CSV table of C-alpha atoms and ligand atoms in Angstrom, one decimal:
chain,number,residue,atom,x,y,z
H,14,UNK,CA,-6.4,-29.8,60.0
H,15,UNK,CA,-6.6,-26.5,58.5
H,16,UNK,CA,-6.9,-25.7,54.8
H,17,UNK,CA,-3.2,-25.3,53.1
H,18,UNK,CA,-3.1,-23.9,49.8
H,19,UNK,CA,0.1,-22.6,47.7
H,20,UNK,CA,0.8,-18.5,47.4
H,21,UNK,CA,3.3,-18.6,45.1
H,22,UNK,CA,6.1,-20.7,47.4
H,23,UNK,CA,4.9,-20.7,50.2
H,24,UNK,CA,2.2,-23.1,51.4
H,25,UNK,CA,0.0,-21.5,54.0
H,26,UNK,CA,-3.1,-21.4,55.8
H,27,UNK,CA,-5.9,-20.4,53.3
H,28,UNK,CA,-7.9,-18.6,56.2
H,29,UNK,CA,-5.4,-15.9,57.4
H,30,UNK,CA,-5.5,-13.4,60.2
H,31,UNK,CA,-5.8,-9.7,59.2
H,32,UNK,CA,-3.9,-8.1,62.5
H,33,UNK,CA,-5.3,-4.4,61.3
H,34,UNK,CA,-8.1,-4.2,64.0
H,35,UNK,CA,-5.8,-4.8,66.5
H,36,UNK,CA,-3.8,-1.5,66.2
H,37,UNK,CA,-6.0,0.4,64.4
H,38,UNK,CA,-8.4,3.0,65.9
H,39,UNK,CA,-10.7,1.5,68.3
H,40,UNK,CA,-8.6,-1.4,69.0
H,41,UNK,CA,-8.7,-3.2,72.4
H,42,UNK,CA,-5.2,-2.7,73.8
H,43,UNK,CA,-1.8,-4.4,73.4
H,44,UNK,CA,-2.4,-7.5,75.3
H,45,UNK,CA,-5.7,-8.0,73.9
H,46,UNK,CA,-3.7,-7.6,70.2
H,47,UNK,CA,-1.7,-10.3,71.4
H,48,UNK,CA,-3.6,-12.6,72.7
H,49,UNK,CA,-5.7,-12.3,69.5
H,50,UNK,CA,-2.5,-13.4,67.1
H,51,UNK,CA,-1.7,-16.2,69.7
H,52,UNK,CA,-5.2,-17.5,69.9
H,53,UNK,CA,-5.3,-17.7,65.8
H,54,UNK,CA,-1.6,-19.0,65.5
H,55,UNK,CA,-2.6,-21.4,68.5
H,56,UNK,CA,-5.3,-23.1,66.3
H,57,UNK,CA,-3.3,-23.5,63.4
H,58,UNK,CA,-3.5,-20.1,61.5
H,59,UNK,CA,0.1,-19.8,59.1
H,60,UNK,CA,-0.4,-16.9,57.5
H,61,UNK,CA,-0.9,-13.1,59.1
H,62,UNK,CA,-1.1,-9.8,57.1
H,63,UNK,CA,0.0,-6.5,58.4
H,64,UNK,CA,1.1,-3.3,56.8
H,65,UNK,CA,3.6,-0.5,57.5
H,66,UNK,CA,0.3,1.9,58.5
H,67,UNK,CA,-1.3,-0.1,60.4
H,68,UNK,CA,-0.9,2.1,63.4
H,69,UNK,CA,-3.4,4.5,65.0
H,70,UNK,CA,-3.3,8.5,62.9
H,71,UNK,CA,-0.9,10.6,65.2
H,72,UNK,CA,0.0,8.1,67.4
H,73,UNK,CA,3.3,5.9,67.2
H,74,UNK,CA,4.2,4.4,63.8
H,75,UNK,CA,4.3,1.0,62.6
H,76,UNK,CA,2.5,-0.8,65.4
H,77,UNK,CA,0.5,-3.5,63.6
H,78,UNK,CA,3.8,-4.5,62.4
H,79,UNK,CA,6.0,-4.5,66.0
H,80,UNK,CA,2.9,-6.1,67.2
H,81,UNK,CA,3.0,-9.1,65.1
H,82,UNK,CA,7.0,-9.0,65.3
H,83,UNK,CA,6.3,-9.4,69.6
H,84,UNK,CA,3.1,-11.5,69.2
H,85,UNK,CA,5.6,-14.3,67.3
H,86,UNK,CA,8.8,-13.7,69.4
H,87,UNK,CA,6.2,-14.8,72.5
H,88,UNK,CA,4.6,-17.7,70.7
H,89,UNK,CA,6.2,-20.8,71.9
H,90,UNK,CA,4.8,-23.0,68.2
H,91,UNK,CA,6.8,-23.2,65.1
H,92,UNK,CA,7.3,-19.6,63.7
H,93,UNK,CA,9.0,-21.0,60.7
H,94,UNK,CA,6.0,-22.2,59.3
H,95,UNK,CA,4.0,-18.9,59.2
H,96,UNK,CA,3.9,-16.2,56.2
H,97,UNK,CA,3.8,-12.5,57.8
H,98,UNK,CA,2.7,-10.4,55.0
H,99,UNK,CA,3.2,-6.5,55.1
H,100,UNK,CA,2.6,-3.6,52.8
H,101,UNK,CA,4.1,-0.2,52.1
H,102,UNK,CA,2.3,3.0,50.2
H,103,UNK,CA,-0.3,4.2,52.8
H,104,UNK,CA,0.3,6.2,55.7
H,105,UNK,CA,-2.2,7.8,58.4
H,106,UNK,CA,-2.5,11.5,58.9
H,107,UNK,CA,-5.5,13.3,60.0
H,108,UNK,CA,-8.2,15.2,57.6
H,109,UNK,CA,-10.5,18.2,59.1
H,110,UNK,CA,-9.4,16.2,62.7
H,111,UNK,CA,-10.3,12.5,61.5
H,112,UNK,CA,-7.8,10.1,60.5
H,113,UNK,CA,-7.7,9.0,57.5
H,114,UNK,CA,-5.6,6.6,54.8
H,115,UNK,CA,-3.3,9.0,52.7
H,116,UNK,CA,-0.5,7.3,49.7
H,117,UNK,CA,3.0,7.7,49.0
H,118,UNK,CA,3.8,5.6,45.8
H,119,UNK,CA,7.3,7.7,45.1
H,120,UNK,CA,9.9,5.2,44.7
H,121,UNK,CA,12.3,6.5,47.6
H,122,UNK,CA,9.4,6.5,50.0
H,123,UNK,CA,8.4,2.7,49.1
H,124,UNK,CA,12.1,1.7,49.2
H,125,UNK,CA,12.7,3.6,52.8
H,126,UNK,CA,9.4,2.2,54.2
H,127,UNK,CA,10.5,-1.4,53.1
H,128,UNK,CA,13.1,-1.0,54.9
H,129,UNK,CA,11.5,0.0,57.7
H,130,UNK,CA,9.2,-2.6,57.4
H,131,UNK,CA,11.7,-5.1,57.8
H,132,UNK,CA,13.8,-3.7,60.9
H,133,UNK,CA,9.8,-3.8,62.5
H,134,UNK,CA,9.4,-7.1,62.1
H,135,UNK,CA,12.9,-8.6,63.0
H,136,UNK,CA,13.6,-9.9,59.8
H,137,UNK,CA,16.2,-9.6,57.1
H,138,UNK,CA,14.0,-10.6,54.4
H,139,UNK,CA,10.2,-10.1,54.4
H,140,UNK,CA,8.2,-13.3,53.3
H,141,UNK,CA,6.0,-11.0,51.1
H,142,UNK,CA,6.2,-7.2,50.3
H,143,UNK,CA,3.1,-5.8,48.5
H,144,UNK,CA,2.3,-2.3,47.4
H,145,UNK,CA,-0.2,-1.0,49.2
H,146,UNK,CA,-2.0,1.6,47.4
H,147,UNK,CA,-1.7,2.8,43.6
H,148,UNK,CA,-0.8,6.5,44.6
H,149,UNK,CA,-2.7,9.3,41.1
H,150,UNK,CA,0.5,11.6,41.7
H,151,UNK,CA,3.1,8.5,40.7
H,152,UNK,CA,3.3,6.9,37.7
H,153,UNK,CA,1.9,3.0,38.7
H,154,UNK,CA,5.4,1.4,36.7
H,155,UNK,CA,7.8,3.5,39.5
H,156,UNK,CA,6.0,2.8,42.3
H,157,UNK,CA,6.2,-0.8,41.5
H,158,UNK,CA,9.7,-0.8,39.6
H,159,UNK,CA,10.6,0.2,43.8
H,160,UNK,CA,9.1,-3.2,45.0
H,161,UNK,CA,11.0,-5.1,42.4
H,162,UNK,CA,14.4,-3.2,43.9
H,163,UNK,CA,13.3,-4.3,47.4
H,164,UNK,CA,12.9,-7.9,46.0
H,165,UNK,CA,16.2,-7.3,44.4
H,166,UNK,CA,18.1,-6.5,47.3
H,167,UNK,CA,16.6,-9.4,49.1
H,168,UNK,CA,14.6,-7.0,51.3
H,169,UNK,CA,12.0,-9.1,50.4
H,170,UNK,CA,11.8,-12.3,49.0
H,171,UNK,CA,8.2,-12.2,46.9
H,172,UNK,CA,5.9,-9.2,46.0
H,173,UNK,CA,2.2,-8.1,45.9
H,174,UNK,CA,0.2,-5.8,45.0
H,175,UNK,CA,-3.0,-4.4,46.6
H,176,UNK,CA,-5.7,-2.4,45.3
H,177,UNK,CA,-5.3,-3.1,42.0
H,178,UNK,CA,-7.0,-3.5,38.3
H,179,UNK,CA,-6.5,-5.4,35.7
H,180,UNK,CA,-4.2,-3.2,34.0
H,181,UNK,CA,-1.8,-2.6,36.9
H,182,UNK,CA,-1.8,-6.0,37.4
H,183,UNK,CA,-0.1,-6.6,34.3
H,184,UNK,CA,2.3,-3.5,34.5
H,185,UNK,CA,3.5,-5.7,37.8
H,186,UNK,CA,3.4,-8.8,36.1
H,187,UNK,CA,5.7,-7.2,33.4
H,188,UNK,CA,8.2,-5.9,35.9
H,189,UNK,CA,8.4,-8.3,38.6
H,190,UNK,CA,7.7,-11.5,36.5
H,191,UNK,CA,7.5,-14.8,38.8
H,192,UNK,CA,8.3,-12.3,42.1
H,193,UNK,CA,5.0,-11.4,41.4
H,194,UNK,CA,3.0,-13.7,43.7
H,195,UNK,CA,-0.5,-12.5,44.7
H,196,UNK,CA,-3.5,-9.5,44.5
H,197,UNK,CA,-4.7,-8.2,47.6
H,198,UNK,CA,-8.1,-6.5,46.9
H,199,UNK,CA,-11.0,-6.0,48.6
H,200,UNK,CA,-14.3,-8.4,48.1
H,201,UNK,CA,-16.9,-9.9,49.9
H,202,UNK,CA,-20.7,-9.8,49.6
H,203,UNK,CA,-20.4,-6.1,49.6
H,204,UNK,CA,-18.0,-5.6,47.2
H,205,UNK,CA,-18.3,-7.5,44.3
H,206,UNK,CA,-16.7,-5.3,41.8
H,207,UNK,CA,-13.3,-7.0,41.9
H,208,UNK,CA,-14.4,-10.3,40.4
H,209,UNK,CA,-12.8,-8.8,37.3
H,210,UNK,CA,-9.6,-8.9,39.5
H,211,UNK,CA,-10.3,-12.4,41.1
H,212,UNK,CA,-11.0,-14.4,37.4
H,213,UNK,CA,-7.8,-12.6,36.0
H,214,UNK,CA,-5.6,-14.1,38.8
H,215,UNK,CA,-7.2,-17.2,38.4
H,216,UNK,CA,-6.0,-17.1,34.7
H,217,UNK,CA,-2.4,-16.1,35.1
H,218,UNK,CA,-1.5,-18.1,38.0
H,219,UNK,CA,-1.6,-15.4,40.9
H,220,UNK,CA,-3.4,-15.8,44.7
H,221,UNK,CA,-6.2,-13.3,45.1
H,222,UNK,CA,-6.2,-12.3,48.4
H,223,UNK,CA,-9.2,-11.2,49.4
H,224,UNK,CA,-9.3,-8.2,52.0
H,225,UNK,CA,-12.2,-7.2,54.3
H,226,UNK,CA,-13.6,-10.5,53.4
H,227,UNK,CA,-16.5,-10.0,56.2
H,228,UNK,CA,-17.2,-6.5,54.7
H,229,UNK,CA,-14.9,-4.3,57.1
H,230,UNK,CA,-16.4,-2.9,60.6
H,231,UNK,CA,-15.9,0.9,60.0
H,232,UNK,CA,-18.8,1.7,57.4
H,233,UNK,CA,-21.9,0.9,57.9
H,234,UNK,CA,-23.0,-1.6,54.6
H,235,UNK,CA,-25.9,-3.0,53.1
H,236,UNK,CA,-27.0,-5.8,56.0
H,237,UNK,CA,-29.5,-7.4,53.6
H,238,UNK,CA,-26.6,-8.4,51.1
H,239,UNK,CA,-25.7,-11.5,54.1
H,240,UNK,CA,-29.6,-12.6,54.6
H,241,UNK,CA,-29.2,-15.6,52.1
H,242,UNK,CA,-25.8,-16.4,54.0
H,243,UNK,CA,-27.7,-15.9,57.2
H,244,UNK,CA,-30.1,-18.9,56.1
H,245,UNK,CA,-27.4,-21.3,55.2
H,246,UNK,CA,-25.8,-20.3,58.6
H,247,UNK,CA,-29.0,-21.3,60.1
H,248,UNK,CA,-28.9,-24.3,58.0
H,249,UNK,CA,-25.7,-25.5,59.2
H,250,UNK,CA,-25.8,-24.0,62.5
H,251,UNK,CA,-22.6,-22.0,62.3
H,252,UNK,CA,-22.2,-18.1,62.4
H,253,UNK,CA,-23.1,-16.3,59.0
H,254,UNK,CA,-19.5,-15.2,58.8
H,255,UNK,CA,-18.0,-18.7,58.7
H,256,UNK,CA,-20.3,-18.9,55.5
H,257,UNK,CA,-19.1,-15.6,53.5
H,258,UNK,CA,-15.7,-17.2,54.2
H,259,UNK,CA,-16.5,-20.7,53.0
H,260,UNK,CA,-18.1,-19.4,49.9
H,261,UNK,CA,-15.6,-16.8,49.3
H,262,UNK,CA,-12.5,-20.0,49.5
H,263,UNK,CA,-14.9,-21.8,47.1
H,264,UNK,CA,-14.5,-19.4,44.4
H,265,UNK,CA,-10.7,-20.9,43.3
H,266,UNK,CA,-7.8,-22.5,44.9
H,267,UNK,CA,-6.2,-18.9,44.3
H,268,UNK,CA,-8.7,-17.6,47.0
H,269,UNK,CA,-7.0,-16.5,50.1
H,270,UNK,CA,-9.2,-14.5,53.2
H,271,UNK,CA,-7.7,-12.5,55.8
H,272,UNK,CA,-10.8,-11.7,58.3
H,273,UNK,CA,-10.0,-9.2,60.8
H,274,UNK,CA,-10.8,-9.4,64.5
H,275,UNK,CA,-10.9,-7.3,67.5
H,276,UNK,CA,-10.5,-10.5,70.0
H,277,UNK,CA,-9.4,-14.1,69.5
H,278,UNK,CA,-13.3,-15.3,69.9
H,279,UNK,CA,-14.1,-13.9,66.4
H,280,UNK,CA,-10.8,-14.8,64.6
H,281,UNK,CA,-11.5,-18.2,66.1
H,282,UNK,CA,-15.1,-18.6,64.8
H,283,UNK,CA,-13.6,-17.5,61.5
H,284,UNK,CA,-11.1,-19.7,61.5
H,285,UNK,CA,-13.2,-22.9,61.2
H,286,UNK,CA,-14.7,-22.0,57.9
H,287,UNK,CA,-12.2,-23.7,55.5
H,288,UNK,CA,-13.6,-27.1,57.6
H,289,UNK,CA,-17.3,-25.8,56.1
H,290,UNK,CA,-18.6,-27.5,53.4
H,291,UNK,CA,-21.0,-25.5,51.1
H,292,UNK,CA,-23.3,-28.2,48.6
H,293,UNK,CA,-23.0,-26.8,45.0
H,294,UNK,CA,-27.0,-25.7,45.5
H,295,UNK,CA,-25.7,-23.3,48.6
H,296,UNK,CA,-23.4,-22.1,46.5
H,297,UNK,CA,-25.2,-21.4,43.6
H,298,UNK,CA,-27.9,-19.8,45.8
H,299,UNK,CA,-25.1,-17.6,47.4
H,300,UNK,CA,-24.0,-16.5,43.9
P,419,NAP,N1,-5.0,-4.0,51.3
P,419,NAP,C1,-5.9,-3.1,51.8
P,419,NAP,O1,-6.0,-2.0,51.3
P,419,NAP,C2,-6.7,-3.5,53.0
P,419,NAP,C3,-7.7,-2.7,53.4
P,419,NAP,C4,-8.4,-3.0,54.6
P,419,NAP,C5,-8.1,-4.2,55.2
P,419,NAP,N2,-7.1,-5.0,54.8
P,419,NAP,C6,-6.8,-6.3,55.5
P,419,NAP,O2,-7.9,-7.1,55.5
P,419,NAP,C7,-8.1,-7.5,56.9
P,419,NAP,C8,-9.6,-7.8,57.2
P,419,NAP,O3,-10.3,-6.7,57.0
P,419,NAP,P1,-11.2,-5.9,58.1
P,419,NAP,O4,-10.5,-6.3,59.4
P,419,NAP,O5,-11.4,-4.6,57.6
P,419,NAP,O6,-12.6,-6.6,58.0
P,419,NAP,P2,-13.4,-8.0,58.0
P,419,NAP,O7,-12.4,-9.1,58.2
P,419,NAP,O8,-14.2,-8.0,56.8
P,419,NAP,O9,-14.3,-7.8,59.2
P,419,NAP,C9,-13.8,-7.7,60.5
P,419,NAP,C10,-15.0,-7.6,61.5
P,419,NAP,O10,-15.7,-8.8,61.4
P,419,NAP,C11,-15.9,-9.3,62.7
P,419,NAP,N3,-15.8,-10.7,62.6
P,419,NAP,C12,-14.7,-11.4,62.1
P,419,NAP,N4,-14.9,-12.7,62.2
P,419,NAP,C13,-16.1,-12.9,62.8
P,419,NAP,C14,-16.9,-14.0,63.1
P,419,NAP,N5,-16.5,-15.2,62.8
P,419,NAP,N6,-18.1,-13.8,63.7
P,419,NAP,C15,-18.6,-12.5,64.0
P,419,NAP,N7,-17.9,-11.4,63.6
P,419,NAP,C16,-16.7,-11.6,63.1
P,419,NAP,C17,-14.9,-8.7,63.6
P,419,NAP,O11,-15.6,-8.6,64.8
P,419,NAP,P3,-14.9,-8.1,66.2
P,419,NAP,O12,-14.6,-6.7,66.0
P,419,NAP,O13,-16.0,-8.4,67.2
P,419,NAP,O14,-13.7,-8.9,66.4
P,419,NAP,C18,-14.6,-7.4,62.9
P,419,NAP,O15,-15.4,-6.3,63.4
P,419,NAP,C19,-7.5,-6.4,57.7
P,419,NAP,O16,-7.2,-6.8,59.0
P,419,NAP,C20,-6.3,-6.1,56.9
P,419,NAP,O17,-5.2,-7.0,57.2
P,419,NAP,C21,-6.4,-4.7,53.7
């Protein structure tokens, strides 16, 4: 039985499936995207997290998201039961020929792309909406004064926000209130400089979720930061991944992963981590 734990709401799958490989540059394909959200939802997985840009730069817009809206039309288990979390701010454009991650924080952007948002995944209401991306050009209160008008309007029924410091959180926290659910930033092994951002959620009652939990795939990273979860692996016999994921979950019942995969045999290996227990000697040796 997997791992539930409460964001906000909704109770869900601590372990959830990052779908952003799947239409993303370098992905493996529509029915290889689908078979990967199937294979995760198939053992158990209740919570997946897209985004409005998830798509490839130039190509068609939106894709992660009509991926995930087709991936659960096909799925013959209880789509009831599963949170589909999307975000709006970033879009993809290309930079001296490679694509990169731009931001559009203006308010009428975030409210069009909402909507937009919604119509992609077949639903009236979003489970949750977050803000992708503080965008430097926009002041951080209108940006997120837009999210609270999507909540408003029922466009979506509980907000995020990703990317975030201490301070925006609690410019969000003072204009959303209790719609305010949960913090999407970045952290793993890696990236370690949003613990700030993961004890102050702890305090005020919010899920940190934690993005790129594995590290990401698209920069290469410092390898020797996963040797000590390599040896527990070893220890256990279980993939070092499973262990960055146990140990990140052990860090508060607000901890939420989304690992990313480009085919259901890693999303699967990642999913069994929340059945991984870590003595409190691994963990202190993990850090
Ligand atoms: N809010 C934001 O700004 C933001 C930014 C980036 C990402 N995200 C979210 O975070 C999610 C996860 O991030 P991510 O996809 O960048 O990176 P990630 O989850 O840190 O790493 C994904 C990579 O790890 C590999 N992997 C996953 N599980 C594995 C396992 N059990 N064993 C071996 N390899 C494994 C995958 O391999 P294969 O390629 O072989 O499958 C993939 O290459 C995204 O999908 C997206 O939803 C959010």
């Amino acid at each position: 039985m997997a791992l539930f734990r409460n964001l906000g709401p909704f109770s869900t799958t601590a372990i959830g499936h990052g779908e952003m490989p799947l239409t993303i540059e370098n992905n493996r394909g529509h029915e290889v995207g689908i078979e990967t959200l199937h294979a995760s939802l198939d053992a158990g997985c209740r919570h997946i997290d897209t985004a409005w840009a998830y798509y490839c730069s130039g190509g068609e817009e939106q894709t992660g998201e009509k991926l995930v809206r087709e991936a659960l039309e096909t799925w013959k288990g209880p789509k009831d039961e599963v949170l589909v979390a999307t975000k709006v701010g970033h879009f993809r454009n290309f930079t001296d020929g490679r694509p990169t991650w731009d931001v559009d924080g203006r308010p009428e952007n975030l409210i069009r792309r909402g909507k937009e948002s919604a119509l992609a995944l077949g639903v009236d209401t979003i489970d949750l909406l977050y803000f992708h991306r503080p965008d430097p050009k926009v002041p951080y209160n209108e940006s997120v004064e837009a999210i609270k008008q999507l909540v408003d309007e029922g466009v979506a029924q509980e907000a995020g926000i990703s990317n975030a410091s201490i301070e925006q959180i609690d410019i969000a926290r003072g204009i959303l209130g209790d719609k305010l659910v949960a913090v999407q930033n970045q952290y793993s092994p890696i990236h370690l400089e949003t613990q700030d951002t993961l004890d102050y959620c702890a305090k005020v009652g919010l899920a940190f979720v934690c993005w790129s939990p594995l590290g990401g795939y698209r920069h290469p990273y410092d390898e020797t930061k996963f040797d000590p979860f390599r040896e527990v692996a070893a220890a256990h016999g279980v993939s070092y991944q499973q262990v960055v994921l146990a140990w990140e979950l052990a860090k508060g019942d607000h901890m939420f992963v989304i690992p990313g995969a480009h085919r259901p045999e890693t999303i699967l290996d990642s999913l069994k981590a929340d059945q991984l227990e870590l003595t409190p000697e691994e963990l202190a040796k993990l850090g």
